[in-house]
mmCIF file of C-alpha atoms in Angstrom:
data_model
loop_
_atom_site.group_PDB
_atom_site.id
_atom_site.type_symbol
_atom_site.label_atom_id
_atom_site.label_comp_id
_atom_site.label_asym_id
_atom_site.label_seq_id
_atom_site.Cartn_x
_atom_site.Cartn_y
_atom_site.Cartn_z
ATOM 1 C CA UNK U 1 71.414 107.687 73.409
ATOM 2 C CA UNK U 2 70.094 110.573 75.462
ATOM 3 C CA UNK U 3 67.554 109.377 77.920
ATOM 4 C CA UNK U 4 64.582 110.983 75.181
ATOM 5 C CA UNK U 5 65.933 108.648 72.735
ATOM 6 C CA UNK U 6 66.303 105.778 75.652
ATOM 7 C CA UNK U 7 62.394 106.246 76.301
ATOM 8 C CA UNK U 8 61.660 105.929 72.623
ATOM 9 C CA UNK U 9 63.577 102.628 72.272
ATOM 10 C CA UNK U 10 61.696 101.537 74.490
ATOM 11 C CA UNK U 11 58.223 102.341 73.611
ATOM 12 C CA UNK U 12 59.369 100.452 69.978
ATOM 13 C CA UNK U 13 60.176 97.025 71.501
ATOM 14 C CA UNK U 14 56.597 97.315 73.089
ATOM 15 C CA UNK U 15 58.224 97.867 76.996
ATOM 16 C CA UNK U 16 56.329 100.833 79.293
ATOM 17 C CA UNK U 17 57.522 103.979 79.188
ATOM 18 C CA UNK U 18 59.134 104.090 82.485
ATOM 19 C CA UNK U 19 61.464 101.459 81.226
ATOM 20 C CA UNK U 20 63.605 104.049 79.148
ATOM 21 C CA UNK U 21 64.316 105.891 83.013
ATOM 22 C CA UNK U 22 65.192 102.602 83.927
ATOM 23 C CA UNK U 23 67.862 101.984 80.873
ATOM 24 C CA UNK U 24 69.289 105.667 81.537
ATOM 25 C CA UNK U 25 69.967 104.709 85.465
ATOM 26 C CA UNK U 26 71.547 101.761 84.451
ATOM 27 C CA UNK U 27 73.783 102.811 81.451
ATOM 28 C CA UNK U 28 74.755 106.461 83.043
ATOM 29 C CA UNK U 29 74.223 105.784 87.345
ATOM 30 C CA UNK U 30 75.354 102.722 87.650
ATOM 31 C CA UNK U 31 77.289 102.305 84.818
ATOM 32 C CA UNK U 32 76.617 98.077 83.852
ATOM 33 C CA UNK U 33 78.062 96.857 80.719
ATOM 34 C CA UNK U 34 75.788 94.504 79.545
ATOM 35 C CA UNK U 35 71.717 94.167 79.301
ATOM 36 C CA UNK U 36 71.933 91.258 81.443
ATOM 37 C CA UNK U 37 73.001 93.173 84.684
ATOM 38 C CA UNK U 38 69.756 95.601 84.714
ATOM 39 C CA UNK U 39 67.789 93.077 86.661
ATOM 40 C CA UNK U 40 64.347 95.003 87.060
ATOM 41 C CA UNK U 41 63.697 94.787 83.229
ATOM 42 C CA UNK U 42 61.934 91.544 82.602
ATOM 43 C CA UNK U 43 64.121 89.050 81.081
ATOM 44 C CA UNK U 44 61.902 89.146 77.852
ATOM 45 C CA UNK U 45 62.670 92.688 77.538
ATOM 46 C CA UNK U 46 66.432 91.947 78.194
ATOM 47 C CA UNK U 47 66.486 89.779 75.228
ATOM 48 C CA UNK U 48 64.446 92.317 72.772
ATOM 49 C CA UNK U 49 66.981 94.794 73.866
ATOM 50 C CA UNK U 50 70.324 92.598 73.337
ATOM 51 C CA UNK U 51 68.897 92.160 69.793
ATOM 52 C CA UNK U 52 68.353 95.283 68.485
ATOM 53 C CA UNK U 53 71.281 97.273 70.660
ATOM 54 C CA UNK U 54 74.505 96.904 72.409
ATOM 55 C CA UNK U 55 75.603 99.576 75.660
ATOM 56 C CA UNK U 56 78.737 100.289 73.968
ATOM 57 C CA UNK U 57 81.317 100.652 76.536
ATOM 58 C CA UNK U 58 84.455 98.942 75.438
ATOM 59 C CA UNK U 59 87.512 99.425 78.079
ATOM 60 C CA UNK U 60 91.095 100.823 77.101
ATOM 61 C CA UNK U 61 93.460 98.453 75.371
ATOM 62 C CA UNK U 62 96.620 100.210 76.505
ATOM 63 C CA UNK U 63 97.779 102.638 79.179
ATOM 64 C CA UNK U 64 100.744 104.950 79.570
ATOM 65 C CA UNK U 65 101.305 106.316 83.212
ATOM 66 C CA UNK U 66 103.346 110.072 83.203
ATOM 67 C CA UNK U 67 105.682 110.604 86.489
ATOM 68 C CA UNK U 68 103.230 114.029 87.166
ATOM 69 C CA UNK U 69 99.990 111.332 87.252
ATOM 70 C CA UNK U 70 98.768 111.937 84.028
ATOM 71 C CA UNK U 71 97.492 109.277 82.415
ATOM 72 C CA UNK U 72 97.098 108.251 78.952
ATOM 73 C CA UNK U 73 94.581 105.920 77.391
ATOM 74 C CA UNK U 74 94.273 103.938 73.832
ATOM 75 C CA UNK U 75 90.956 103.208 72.687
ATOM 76 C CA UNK U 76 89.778 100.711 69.716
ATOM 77 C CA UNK U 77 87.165 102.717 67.491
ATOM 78 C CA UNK U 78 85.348 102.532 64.027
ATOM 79 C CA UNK U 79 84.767 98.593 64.600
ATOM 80 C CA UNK U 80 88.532 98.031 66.041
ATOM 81 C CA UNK U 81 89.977 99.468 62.625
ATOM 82 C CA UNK U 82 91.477 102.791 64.336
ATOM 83 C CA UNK U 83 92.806 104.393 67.807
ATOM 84 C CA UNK U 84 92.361 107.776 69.830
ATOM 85 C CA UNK U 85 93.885 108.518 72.523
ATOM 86 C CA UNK U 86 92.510 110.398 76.009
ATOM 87 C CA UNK U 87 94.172 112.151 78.625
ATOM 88 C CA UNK U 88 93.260 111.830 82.594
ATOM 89 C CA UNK U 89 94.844 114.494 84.482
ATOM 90 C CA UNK U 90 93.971 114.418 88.407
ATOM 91 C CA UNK U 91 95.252 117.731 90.445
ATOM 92 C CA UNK U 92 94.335 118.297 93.899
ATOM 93 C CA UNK U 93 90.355 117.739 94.014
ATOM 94 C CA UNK U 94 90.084 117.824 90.091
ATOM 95 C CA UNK U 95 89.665 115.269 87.781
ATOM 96 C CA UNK U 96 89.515 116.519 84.405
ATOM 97 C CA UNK U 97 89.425 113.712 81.081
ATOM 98 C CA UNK U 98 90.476 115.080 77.845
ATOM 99 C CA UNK U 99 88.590 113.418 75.173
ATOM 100 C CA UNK U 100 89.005 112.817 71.609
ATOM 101 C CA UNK U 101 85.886 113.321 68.729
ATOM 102 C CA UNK U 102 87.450 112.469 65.769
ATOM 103 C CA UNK U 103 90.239 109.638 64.138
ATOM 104 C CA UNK U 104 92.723 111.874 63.588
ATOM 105 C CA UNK U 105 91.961 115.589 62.446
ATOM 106 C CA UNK U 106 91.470 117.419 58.713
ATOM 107 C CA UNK U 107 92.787 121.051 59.989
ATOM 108 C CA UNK U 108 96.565 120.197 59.580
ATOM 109 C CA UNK U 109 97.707 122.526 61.933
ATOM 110 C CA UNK U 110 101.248 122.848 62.002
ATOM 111 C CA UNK U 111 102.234 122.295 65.718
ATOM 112 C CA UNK U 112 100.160 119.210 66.489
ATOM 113 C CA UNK U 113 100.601 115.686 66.076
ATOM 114 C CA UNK U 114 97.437 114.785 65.557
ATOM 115 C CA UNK U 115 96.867 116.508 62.426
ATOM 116 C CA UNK U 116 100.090 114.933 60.948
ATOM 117 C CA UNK U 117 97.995 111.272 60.857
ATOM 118 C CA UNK U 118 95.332 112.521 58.830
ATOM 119 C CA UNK U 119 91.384 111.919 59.122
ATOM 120 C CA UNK U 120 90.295 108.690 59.311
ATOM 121 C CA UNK U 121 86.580 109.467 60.749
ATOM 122 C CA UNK U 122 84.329 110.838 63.073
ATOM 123 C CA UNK U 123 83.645 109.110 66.781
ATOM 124 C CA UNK U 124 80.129 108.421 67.442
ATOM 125 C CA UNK U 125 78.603 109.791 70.819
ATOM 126 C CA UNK U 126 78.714 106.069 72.021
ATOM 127 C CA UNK U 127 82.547 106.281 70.853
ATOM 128 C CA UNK U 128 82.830 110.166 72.895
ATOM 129 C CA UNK U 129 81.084 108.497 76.053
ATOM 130 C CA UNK U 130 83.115 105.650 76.096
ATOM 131 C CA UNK U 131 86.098 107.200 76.863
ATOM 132 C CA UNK U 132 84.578 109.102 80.043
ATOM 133 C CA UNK U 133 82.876 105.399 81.053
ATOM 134 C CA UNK U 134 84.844 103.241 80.664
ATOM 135 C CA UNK U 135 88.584 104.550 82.462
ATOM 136 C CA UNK U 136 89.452 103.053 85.884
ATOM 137 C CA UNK U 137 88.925 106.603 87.692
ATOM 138 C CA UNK U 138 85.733 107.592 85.610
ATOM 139 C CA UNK U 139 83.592 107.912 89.289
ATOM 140 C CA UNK U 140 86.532 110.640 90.129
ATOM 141 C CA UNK U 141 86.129 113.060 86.870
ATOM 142 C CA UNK U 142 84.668 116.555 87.835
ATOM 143 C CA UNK U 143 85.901 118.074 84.540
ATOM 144 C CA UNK U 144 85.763 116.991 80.825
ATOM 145 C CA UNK U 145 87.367 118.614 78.256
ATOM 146 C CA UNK U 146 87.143 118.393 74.606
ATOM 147 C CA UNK U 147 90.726 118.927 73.772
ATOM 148 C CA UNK U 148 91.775 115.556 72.377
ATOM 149 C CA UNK U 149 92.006 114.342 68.828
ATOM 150 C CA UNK U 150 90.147 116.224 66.384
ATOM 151 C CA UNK U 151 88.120 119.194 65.838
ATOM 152 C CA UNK U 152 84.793 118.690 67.928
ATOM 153 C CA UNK U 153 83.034 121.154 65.570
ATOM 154 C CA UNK U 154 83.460 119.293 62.849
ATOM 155 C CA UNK U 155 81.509 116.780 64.313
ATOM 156 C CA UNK U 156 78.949 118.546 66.143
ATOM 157 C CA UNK U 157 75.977 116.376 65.950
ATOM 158 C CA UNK U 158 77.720 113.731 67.776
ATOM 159 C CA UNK U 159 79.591 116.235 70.067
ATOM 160 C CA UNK U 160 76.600 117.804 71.272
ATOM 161 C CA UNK U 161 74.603 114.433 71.319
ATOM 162 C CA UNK U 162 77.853 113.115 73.727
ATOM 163 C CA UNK U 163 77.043 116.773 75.544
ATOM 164 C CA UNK U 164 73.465 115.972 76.026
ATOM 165 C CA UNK U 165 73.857 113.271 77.711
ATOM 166 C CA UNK U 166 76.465 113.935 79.839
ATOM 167 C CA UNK U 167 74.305 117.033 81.149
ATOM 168 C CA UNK U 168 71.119 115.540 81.879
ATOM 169 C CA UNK U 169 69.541 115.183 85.009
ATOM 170 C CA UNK U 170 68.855 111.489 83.891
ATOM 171 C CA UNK U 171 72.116 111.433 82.219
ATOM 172 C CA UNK U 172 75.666 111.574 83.729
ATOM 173 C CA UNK U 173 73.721 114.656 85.747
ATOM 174 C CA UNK U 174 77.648 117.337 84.980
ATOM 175 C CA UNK U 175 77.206 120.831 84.955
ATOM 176 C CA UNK U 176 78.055 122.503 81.651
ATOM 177 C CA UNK U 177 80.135 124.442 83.985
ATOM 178 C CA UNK U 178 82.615 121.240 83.991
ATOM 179 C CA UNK U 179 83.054 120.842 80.501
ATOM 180 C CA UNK U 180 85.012 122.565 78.199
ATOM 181 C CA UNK U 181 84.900 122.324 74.381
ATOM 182 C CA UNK U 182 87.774 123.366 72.345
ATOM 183 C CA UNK U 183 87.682 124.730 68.466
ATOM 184 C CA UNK U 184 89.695 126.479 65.904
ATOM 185 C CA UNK U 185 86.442 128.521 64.756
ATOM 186 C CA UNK U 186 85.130 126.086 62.537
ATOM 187 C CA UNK U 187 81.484 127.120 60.976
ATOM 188 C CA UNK U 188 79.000 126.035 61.243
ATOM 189 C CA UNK U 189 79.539 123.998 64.225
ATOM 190 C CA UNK U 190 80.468 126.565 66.419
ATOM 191 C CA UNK U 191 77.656 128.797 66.034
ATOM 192 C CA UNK U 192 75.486 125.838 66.521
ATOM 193 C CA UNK U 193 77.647 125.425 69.817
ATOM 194 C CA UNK U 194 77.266 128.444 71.230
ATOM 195 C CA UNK U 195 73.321 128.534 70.212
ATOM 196 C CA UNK U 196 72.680 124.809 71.665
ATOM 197 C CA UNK U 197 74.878 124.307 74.405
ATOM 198 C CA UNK U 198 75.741 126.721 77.659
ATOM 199 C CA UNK U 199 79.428 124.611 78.162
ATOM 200 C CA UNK U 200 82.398 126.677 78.158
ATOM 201 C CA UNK U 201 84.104 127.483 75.268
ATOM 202 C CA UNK U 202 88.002 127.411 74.493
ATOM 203 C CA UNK U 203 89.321 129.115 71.051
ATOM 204 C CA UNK U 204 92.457 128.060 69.248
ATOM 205 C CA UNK U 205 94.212 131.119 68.685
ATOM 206 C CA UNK U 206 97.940 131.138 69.104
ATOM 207 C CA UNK U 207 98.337 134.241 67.049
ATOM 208 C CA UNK U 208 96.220 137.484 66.585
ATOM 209 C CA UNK U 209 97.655 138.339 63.197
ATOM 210 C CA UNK U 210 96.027 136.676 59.831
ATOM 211 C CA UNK U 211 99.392 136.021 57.939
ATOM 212 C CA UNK U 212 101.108 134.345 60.872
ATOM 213 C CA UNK U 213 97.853 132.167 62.166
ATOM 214 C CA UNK U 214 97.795 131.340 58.371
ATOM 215 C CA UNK U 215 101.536 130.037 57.696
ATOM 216 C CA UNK U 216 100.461 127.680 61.544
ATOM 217 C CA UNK U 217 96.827 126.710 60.733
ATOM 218 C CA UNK U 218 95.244 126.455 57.507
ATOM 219 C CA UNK U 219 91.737 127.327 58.548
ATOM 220 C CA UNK U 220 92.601 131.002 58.457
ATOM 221 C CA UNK U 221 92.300 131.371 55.108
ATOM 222 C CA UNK U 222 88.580 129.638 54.849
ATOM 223 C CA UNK U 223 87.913 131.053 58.436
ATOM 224 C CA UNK U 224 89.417 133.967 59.484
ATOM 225 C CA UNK U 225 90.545 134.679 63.009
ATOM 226 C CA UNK U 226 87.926 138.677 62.742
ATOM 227 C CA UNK U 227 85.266 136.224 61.696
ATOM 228 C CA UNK U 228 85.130 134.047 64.463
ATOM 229 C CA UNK U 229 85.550 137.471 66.918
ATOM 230 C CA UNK U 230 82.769 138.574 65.105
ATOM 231 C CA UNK U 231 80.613 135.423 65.605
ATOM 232 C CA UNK U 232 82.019 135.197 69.781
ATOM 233 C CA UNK U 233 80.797 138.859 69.752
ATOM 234 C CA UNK U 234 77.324 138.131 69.547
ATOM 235 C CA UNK U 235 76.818 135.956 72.888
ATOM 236 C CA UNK U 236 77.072 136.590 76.518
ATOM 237 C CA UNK U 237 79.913 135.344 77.890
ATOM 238 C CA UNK U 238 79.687 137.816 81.582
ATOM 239 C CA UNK U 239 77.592 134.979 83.244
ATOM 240 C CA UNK U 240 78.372 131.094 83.821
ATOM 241 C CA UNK U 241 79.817 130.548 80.544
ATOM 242 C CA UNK U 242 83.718 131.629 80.148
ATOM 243 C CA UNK U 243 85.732 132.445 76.759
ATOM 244 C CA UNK U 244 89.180 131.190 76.674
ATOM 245 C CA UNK U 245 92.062 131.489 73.811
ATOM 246 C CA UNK U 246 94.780 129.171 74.208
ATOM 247 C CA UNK U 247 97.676 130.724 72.913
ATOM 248 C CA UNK U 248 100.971 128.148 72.288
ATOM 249 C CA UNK U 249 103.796 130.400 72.500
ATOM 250 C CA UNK U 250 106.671 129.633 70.000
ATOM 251 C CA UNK U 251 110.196 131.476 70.774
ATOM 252 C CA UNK U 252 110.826 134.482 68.594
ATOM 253 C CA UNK U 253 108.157 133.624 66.476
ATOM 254 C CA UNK U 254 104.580 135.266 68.842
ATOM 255 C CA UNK U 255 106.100 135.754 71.824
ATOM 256 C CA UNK U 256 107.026 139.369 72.271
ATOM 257 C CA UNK U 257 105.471 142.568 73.995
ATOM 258 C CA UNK U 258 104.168 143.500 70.654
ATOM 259 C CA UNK U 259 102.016 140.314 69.925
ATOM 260 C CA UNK U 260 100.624 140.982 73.084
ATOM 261 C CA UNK U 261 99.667 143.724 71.641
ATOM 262 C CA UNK U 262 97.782 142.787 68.998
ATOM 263 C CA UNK U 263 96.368 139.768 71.101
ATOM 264 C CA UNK U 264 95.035 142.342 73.329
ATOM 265 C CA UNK U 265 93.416 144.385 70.737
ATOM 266 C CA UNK U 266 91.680 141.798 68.717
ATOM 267 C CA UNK U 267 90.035 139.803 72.112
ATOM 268 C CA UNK U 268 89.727 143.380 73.819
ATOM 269 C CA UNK U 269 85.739 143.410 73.068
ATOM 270 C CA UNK U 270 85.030 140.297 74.609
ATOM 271 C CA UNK U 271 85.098 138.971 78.379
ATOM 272 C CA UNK U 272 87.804 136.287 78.163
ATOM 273 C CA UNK U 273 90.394 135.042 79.564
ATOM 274 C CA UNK U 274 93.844 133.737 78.166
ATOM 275 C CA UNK U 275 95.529 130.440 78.426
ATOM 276 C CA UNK U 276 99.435 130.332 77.565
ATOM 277 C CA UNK U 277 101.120 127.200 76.309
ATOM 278 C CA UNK U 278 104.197 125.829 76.206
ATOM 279 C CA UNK U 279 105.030 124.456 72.731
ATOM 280 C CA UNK U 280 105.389 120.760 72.883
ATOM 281 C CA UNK U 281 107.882 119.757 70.203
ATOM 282 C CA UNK U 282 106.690 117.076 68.083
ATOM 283 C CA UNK U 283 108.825 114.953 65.188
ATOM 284 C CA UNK U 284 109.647 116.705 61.492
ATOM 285 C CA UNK U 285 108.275 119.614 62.590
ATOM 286 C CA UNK U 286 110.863 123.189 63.024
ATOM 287 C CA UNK U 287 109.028 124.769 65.807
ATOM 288 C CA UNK U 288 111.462 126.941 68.259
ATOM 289 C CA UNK U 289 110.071 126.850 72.501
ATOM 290 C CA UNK U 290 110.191 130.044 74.358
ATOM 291 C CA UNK U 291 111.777 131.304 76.937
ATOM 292 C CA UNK U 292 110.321 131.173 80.712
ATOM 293 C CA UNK U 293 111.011 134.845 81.122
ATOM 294 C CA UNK U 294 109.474 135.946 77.659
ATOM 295 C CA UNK U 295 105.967 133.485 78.549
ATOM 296 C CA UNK U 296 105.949 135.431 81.844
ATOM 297 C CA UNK U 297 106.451 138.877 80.552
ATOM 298 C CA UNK U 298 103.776 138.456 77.750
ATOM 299 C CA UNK U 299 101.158 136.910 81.009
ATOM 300 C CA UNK U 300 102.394 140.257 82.237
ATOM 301 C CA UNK U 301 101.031 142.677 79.722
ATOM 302 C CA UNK U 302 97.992 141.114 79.371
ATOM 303 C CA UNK U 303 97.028 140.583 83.260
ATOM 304 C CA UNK U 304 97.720 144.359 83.301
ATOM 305 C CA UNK U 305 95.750 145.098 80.406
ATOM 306 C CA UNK U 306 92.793 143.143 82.564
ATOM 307 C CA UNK U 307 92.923 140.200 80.898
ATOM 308 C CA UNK U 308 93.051 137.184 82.970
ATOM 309 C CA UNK U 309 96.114 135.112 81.805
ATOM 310 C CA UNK U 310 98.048 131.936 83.098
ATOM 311 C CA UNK U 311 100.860 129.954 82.106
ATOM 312 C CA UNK U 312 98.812 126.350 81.591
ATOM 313 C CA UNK U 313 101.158 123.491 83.215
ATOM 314 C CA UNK U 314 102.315 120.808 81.033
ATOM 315 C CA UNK U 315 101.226 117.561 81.817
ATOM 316 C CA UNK U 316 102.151 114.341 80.785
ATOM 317 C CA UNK U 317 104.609 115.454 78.188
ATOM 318 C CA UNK U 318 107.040 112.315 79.101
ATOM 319 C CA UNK U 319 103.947 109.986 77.590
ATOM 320 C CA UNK U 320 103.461 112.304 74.644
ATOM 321 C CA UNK U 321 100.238 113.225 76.289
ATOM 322 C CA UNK U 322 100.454 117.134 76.501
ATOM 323 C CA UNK U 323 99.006 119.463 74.021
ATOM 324 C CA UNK U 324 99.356 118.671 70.779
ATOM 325 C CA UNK U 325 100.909 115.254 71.107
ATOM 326 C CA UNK U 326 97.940 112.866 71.078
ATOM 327 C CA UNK U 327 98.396 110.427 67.976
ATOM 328 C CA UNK U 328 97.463 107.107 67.670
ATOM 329 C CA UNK U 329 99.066 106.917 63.665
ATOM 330 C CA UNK U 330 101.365 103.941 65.150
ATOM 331 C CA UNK U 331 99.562 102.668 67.461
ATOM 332 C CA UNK U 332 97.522 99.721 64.836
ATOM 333 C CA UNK U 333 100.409 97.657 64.725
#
């Protein structure tokens, strides 16, 4: 709950107001795992609470360790019936967490794994939070990304809920500057997004022209790639919030000068910047990686143009935790 909702609770089980500051310093500051550890609520109170509520931090029940220092972790969700996955990735002074927000995914995109298990549900904000509590190296994280399993705007009420209270001041306290949230351009969740949250926003692109995005992901025919320009279009992106496109480059297929091109002209109108991929390859699934050279010469063209482009490492593809690998379809066994 955000720390509102945390006041309200509360106020129903007859405790002072005051008490729901009290529950958010617990829960978020120091971070206790049971009702019986917050020792200036009276131990009535303690009991009215461990009635009607539970924290809801339950810890990882596996862990894969890459030789780069990513980390991956296996969470139980939906009542222990299903898995998602998140991704620690430390580098230098950064911390980032890539969390999941759904079991599994319903946009079927062709390069990623998770899509290939199906949908089994969406997390719950207690479920989103859990992940960023309840790691070994959660006091580290600066960064948390919304990259992981599923499409967050398809579960936006929970996604911005999870958003909410990482953000406030009584909350985990993060800057939206330190949290990224990834889509494909779903509507409505992403104009609720951009109208609700100031976060930084991260667009799945990975090709600027319609027939191509379509025969790779099948929201382009619902959703099309001019639409969601259209919809970016309309907010300010020149301040503390930055636009990214991440772009997976696939050899011979959108890697040449002349998809650069026509990257260049469809983003051209907005301030962004560009994120290049390396294509992870993933089982049953015909997908040709590019060239070094070609992924350089396409950062090229568009860092001449003046768009800001890098090469995003890989990390943690020996665990199958780089892009588009997360899948916990195997793991319930």
């Amino acid at each position: 709950m955000p720390p509102e909702e945390l006041a309200g609770l509360a106020l129903s089980l007859g405790m002072p107001r005051f008490a729901g500051r009290q529950l958010a310093e617990w829960i978020y500051k120091k971070r206790v795992t049971s009702f019986a550890e917050m020792t200036n609520i009276s131990l009535r109170h303690r009991a009215l609470l461990e009635e009607v509520a539970c924290i809801g931090r339950q810890a990882p029940i596996a862990r894969a360790d890459s030789k780069d220092g990513t980390r991956k972790f296996l969470f139980a969700v939906g009542d222990g019936a299903h898995y998602v996955e998140s991704v620690y990735i430390p580098e230098g002074d950064r911390a980032t967490l890539c969390v999941s927000s759904q079991m599994g995914c319903k946009m079927n995109c062709l390069f990623c794994m998770t899509g290939k298990q199906g949908f089994k549900g969406n997390l719950s904000s207690a479920e989103i939070l859990n992940q960023i509590l309840s790691i070994p190296d959660s006091d580290r994280l600066t960064n948390i990304v919304y990259m992981g399993m599923g499409e967050p705007m398809d579960n936006i009420d929970q996604v911005l809920q999870s958003i909410s209270c990482l953000t406030h001041t009584q909350g985990l306290a993060m800057s939206p500057k330190r949290i990224t949230v990834s889509s494909i351009g779903l509507e409505p969740g992403l104009s609720r997004f951009l109208e609700e949250s100031s976060c930084h926003m991260a667009i799945s692109l990975h090709s600027a022209l319609p027939e191509e995005r379509l025969a790779m992901m099948p929201i382009e025919r619902a959703m099309p790639i001019e639409q969601t320009i259209a919809t970016l279009r309309k907010y300010n992106f020149s301040g503390q919030r930055r636009l990214t496109f991440e772009y997976i480059v696939f050899g011979g297929l959108n890697d040449d000068i002349a998809h650069a091109k026509a990257l260049l002209r469809l983003i051209r109108p907005l301030n962004c910047h560009v994120n290049l991929i390396r294509y992870h390859r993933i089982p049953q699934v015909d997908l040709p990686s590019t060239e070094e050279a070609e992924m350089q010469r396409f950062a090229d063209y568009l860092n001449g143009a003046g768009v800001p482009t890098m090469i995003r490492t890989s990390r943690g593809e020996d665990i199958a935790a780089a892009c588009g690998m997360l899948s916990a379809q195997h793991k319930a066994k």
